[in-house]
XYZ file of C-alpha atoms in Angstrom:
485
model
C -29.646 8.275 -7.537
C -29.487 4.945 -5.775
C -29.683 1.490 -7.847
C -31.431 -1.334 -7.089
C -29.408 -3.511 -4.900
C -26.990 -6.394 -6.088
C -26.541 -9.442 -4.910
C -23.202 -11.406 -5.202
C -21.709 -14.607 -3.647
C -19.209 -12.765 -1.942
C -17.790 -8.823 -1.284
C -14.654 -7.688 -1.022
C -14.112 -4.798 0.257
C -10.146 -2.946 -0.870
C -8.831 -3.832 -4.052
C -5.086 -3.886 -3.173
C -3.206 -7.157 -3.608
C -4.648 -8.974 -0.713
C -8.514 -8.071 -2.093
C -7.635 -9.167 -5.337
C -6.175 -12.403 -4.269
C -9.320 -12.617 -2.241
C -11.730 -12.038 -4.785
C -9.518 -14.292 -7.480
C -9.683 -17.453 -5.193
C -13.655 -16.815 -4.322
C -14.362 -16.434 -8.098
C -12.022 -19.652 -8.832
C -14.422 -21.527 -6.162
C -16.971 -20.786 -8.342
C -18.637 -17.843 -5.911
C -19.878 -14.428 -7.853
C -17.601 -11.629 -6.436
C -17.430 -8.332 -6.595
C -14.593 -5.816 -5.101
C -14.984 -2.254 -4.004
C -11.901 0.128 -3.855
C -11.929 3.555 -3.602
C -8.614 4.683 -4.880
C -6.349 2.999 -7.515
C -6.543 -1.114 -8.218
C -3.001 -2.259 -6.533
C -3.144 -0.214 -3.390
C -0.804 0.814 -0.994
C 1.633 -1.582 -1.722
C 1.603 -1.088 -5.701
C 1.541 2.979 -5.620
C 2.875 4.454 -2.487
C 4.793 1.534 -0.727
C 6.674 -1.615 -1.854
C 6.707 -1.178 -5.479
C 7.885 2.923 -5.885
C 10.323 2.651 -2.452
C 11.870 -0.666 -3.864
C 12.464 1.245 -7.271
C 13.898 4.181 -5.277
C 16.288 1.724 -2.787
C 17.326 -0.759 -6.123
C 19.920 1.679 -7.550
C 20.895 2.903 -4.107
C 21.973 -0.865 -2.730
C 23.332 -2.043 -6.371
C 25.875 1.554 -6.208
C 27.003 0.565 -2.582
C 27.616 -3.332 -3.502
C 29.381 -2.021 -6.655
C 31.627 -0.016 -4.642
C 32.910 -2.638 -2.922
C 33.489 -4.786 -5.783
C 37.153 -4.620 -6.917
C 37.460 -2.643 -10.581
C 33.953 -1.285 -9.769
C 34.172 0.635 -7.053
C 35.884 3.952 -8.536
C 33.108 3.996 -11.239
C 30.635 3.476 -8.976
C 30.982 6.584 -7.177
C 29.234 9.128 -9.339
C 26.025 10.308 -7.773
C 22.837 8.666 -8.831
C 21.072 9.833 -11.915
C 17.859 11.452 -9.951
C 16.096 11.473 -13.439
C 16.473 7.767 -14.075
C 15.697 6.575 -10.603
C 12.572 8.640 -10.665
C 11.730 7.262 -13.922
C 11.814 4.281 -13.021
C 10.207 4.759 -10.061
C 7.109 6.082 -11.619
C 7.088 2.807 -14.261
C 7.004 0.258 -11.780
C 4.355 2.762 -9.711
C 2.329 2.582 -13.179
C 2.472 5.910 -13.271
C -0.744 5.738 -10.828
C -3.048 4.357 -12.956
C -4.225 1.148 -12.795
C -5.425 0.335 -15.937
C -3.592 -3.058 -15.805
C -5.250 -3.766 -12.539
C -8.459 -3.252 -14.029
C -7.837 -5.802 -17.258
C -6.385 -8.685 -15.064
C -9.829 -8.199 -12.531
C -11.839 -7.967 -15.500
C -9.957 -11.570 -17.327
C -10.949 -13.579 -13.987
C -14.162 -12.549 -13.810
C -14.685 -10.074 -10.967
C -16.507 -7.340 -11.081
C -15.261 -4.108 -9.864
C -17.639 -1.134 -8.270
C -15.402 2.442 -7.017
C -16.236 4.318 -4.523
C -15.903 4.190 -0.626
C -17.629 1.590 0.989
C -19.307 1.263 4.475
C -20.989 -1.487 5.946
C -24.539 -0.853 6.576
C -25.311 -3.738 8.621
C -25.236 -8.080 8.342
C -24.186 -9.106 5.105
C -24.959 -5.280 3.326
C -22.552 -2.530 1.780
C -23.412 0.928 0.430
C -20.774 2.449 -1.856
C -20.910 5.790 -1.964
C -19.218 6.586 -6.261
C -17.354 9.222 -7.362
C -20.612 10.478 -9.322
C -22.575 10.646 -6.262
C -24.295 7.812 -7.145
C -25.065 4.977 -4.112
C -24.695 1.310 -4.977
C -25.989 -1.468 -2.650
C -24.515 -5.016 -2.490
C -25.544 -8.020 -0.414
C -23.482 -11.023 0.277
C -24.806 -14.415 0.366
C -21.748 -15.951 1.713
C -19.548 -13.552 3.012
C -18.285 -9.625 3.293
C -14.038 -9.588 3.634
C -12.490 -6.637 4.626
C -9.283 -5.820 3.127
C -8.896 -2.233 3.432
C -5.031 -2.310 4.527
C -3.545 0.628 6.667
C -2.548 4.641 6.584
C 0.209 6.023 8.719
C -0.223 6.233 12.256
C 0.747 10.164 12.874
C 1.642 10.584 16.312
C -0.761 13.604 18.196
C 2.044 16.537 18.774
C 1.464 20.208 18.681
C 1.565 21.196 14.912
C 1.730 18.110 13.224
C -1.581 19.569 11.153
C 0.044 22.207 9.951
C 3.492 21.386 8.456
C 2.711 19.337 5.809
C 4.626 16.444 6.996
C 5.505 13.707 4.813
C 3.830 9.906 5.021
C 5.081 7.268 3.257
C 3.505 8.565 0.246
C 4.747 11.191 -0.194
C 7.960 10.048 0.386
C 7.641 7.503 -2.215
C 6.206 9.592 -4.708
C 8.660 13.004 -4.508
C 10.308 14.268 -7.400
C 12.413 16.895 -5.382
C 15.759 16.013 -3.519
C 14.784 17.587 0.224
C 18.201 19.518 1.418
C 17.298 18.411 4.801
C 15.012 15.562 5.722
C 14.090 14.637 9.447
C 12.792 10.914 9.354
C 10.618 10.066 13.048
C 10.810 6.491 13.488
C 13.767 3.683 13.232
C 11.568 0.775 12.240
C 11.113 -0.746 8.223
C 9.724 2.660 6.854
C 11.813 4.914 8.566
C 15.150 2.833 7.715
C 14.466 1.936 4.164
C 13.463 5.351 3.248
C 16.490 7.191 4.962
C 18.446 4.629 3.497
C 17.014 5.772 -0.008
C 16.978 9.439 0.244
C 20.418 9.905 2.117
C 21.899 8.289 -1.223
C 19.668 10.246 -3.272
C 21.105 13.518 -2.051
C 19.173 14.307 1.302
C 21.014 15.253 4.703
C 18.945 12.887 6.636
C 18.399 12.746 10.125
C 17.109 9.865 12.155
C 15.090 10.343 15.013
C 14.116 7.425 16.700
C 12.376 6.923 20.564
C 14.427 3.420 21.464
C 17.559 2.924 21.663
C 18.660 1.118 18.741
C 16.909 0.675 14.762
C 14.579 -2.583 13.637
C 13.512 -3.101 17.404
C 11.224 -6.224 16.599
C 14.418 -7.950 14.876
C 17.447 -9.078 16.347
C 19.755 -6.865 18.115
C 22.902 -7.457 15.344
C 20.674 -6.447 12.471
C 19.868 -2.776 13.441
C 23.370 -2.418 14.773
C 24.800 -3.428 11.170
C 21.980 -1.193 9.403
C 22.629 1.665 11.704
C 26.264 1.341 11.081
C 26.341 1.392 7.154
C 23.659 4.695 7.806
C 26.051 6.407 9.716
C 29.142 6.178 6.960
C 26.426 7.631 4.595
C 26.352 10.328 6.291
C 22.944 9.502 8.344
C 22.506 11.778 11.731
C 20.888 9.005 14.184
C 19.811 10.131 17.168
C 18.442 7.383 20.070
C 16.845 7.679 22.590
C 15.315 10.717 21.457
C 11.554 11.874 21.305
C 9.749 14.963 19.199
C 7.140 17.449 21.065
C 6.016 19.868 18.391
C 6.581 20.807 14.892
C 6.176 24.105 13.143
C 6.903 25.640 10.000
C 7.664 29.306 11.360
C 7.846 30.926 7.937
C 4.599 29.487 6.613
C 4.068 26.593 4.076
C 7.217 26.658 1.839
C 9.285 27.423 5.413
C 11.591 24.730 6.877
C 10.340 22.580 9.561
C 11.248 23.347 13.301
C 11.190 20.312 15.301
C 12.035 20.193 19.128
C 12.399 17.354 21.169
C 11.528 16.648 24.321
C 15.267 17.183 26.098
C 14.415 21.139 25.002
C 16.753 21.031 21.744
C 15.781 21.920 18.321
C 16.646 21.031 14.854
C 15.803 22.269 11.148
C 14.380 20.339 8.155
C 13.049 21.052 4.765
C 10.925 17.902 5.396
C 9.553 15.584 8.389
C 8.829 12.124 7.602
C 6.867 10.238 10.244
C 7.491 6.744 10.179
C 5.828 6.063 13.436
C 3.733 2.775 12.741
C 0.277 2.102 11.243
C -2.924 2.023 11.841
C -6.481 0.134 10.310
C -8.429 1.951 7.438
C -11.353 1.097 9.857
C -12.265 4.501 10.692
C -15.641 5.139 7.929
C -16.072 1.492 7.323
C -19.420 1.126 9.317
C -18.575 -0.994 11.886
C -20.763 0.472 14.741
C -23.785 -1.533 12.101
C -22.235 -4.268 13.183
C -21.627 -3.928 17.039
C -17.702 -2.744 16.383
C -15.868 0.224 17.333
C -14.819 2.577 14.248
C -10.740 2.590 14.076
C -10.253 -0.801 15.522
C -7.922 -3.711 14.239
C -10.028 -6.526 13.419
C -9.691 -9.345 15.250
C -9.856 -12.731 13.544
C -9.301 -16.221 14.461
C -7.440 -18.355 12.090
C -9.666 -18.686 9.226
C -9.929 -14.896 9.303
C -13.165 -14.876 10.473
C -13.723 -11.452 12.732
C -14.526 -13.247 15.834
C -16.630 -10.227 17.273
C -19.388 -10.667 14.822
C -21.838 -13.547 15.315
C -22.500 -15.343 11.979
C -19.596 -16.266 10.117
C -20.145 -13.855 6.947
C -17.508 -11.292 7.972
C -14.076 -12.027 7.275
C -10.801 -9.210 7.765
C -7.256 -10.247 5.482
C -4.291 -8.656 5.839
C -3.046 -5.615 7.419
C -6.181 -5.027 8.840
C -6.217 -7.751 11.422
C -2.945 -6.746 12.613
C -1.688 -10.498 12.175
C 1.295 -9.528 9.709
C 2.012 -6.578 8.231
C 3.735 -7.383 5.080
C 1.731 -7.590 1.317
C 3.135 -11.501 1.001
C 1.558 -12.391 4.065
C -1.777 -10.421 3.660
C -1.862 -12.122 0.177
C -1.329 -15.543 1.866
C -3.980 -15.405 4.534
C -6.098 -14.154 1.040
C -5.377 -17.370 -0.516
C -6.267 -19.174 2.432
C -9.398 -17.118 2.915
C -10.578 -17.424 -0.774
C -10.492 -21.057 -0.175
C -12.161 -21.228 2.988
C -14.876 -19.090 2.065
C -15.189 -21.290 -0.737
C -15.317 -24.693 1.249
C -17.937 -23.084 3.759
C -20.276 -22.266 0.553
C -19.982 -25.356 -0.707
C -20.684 -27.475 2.829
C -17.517 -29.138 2.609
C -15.063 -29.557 6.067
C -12.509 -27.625 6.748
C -8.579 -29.034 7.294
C -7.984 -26.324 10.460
C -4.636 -28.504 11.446
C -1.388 -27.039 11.859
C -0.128 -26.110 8.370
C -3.622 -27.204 7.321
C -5.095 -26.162 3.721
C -8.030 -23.920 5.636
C -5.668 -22.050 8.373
C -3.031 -19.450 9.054
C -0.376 -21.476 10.350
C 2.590 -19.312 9.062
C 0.968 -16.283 10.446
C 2.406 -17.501 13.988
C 5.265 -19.381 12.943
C 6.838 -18.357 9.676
C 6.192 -14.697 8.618
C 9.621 -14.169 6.227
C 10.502 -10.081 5.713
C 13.304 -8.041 4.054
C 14.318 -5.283 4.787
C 15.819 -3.168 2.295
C 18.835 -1.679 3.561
C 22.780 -1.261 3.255
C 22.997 -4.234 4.387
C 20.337 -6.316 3.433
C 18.210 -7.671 6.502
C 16.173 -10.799 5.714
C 14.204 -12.985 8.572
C 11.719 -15.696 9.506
C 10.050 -17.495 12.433
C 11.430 -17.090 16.018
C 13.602 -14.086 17.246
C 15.744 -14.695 20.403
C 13.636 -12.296 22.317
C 10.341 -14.116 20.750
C 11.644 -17.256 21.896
C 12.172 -16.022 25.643
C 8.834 -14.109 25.680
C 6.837 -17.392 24.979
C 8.966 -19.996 26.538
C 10.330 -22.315 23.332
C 13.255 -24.162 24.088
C 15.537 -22.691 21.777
C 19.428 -22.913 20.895
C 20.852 -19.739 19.221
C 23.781 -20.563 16.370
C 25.604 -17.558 15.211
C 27.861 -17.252 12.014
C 30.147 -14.592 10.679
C 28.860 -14.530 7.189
C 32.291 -12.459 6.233
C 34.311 -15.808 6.626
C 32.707 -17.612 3.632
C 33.802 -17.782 0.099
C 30.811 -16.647 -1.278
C 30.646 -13.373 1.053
C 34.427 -12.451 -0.381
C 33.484 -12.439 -3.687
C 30.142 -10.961 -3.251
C 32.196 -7.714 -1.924
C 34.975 -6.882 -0.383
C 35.349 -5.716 3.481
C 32.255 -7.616 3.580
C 30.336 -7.542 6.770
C 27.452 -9.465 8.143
C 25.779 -11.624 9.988
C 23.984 -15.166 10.724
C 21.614 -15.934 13.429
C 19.741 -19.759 13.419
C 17.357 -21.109 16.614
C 17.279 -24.805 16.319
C 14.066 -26.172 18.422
C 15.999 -28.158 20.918
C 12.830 -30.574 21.528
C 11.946 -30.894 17.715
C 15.383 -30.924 16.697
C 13.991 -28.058 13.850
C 14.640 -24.706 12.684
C 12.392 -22.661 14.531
C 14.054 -18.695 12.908
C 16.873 -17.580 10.934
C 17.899 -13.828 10.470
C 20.320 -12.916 8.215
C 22.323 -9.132 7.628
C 24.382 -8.670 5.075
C 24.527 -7.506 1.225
C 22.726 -9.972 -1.183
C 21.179 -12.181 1.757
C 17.566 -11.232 0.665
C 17.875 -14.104 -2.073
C 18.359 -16.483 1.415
C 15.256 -16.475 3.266
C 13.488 -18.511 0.534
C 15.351 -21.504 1.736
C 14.891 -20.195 5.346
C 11.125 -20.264 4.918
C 11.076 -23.720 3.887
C 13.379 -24.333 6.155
C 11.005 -23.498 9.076
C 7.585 -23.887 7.344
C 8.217 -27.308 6.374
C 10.128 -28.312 9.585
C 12.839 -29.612 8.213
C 14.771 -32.441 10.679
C 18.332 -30.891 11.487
C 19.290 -34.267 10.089
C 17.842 -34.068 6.820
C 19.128 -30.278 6.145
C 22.663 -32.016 6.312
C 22.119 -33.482 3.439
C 21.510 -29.971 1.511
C 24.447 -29.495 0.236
C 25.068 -25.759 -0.618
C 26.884 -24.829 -3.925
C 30.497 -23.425 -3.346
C 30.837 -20.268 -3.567
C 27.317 -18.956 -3.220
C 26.682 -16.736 0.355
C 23.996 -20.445 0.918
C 26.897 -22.066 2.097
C 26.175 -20.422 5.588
C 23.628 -22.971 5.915
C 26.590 -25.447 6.102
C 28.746 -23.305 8.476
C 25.354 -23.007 10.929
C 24.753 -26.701 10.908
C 28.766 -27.273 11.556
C 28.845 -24.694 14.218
C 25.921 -25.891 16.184
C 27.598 -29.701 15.603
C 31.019 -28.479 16.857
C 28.960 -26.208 20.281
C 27.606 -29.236 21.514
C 24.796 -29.802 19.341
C 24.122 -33.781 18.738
C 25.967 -35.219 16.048
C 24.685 -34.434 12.410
């Protein structure tokens, strides 16, 4: 049974944060919205990605600073309580539901149709409901597509047929793996062997490159692979899998060989290999695009491959930034552009401009959650070479402060700051080390607001916090050669 179609200001189309945020700021512009999701209100990032692996990694990285804290560390080595961490896993997953979800959508004033959507051509969207039921929508103003990103699973010879876990499943496990083989040394694959070598796994790493968190700088993976290996992590660089097999059927172990002819054994594979758009059923060939594709948006996330300004991508999806706080920044920004362009008004498109994406190019901040820590934002060294910016690169031994020495002992980590010779700014700071997440706050500002070398002086860091390597940067780039401060 079909309904008669409905028309709404705007439709979003993925109901994880980035479509709610989205469909929030249209509404608050005074638009009639309407979201479409498919599977739980939250998405990826509430039920089978930042929310469940952050509850998995919290007691993992609070046992191995409390081991290095002095009265502490005997206590603190006791395994883990698997029953507790998963508990508390599944609370801050909601225990998949999204009841919550629902309430806060319904309090601002969105409505909320399920099912899977597609596109059936300018401006419409049929959603297909779980009761077999097919809703229609038009958009006045505007269609945004928020529909995120699955695991990219690389095409090797058996990869259908073992089972082989994603980051859902590795989020949402109950069971302790004997052995688990993680493919992939970027964010997923490090976080997660990070979390299930602690909780009781024999992990092995196997990565293509040569070294972990290749899009970051150099020192970072080289700390993070170091603190891996005294878990008791296997890493293997440099290394690349063929095939997979289970040769003993379903509840067999996983045979995985690699492409130098040697084999290993696992009671689980975890690809971590990258991600790709939720584009594939979407019906973008209505619309003169290619099914599976990115979508590629200029910087008021309009897709520019569609004439007529109604479809808009946020998030993952346009391949701009893949992290929820960005995705939900760009939705902020789109919300209010969307609302602007209803309402006739001009858009501020300037750098750092109320209507545009400025930070998507110049300030994207990310942790990773490791033993150590690694938190970032703005330039990397090789970044800064790739695109020409004149850039000078600071380093600072963050086990020399204070603040580091009481934090833990045998402390170990690292500073990194590029100061915009030209500008005299802070064009990236990367920081590894235990606690430094709580950092890249002030490192954001720092390089989102362009903050004159001179004037950070004058932010005087409180003694003895771990922020007092802002101090030691700005007195090591004085004392290099850097202008006076």
């Amino acid at each position: 049974m079909n309904e008669a179609p409905r028309a709404y200001d705007v439709v979003v189309v993925g109901a994880g944060p980035v479509g709610e945020n989205v469909a929030d700021r249209a509404h608050a512009a005074g638009l009639s919205t309407v979201i479409v999701e498919r599977e739980l209100l939250g998405g990826e990032c509430s039920f089978w990605a930042c929310e469940p692996s952050k509850a998995l990694l919290r007691p993992v990285m609070a046992r191995a600073d409390a081991r290095r804290i002095p009265g502490m560390s005997r206590a603190a080595q006791a395994p883990l309580d698997l029953d507790a961490v998963f508990a508390h896993r599944d609370r801050m997953a909601g225990h998949w539901k999204d009841d919550d979800q629902v309430a806060w959508l319904d309090s601002v004033g969105v409505d909320l149709v399920r099912g899977h959507a597609r596109l059936t051509g300018p401006r419409r969207v049929a959603v297909h409901t779980p009761d077999r039921r097919t809703v229609l929508l038009t958009a006045r103003h505007a269609v945004v597509v928020c529909t995120g990103t699955g695991t990219a699973l690389p095409d090797i010879p058996g990869i259908d047929t073992v089972r082989p876990w994603t980051n859902r499943e590795a989020t949402g496990a109950d069971l302790v793996p004997g052995r688990l083989a993680v493919v992939g040394g970027g964010v997923v694959g490090v976080e997660l062997a990070t979390a299930w070598q602690a909780l009781g796994a024999h992990v092995t790493l196997l990565v293509r490159g040569e070294g972990l968190l290749r899009t970051m700088e150099p020192f970072a993976g080289e700390l993070v692979a170091a603190e891996l290996r005294e878990a008791g992590v296997d890493i293997r660089t440099g290394v690349e899998v063929t095939s997979v097999e289970r040769p003993d059927g379903t509840a067999g172990h996983v045979r995985i060989t690699l492409a130098d002819g040697a084999e290993l054994a696992a009671d689980e594979i975890l690809f971590a290999t990258g991600r790709a758009p939720r584009t594939a059923d979407l019906g973008l060939e209505t619309v003169g695009l290619t099914p599976g594709t990115w979508l590629t948006v200029d910087d008021t996330y309009q897709v520019t491959d569609v004439p007529g300004g109604w479809l808009y991508a946020v998030g993952d999806v346009n391949r701009r930034a893949l992290m929820t706080h960005q995705g939900k920044y760009q939705a902020r920004i789109a919300g209010a552009i969307i609302g602007a362009r209803a309402a006739g008004e001009a858009l501020d498109v300037s750098d750092w401009g109320a209507h545009t994406g400025t930070a998507d190019h110049l300030a994207v901040p990310q942790v990773v959650f490791t033993t150590p820590e690694v938190a970032s934002v703005g330039l990397t060294t090789h970044e800064a070479r790739r695109t020409g910016r004149r850039v000078e690169v600071v380093d600072y031994d963050l086990s020399l402060l204070a603040g580091a020495q009481q934090y833990a002992a045998g402390y170990r980590g690292r500073a990194r700051m590029l100061i915009d010779t030209d500008r005299r700014t802070v064009a990236g700071v990367t920081f590894a080390g235990p606690g430094v997440a709580e950092l890249l706050q002030s490192a954001t500002i720092a390089v989102s607001g362009e903050v004159p070398l001179d004037r950070l002086w004058h932010a005087v860091p409180a003694f003895p916090t771990i922020s007092e390597v802002w101090l030691r940067l700005l007195e090591t780039y004085r004392d290099e050669g850097g202008r006076p401060l």
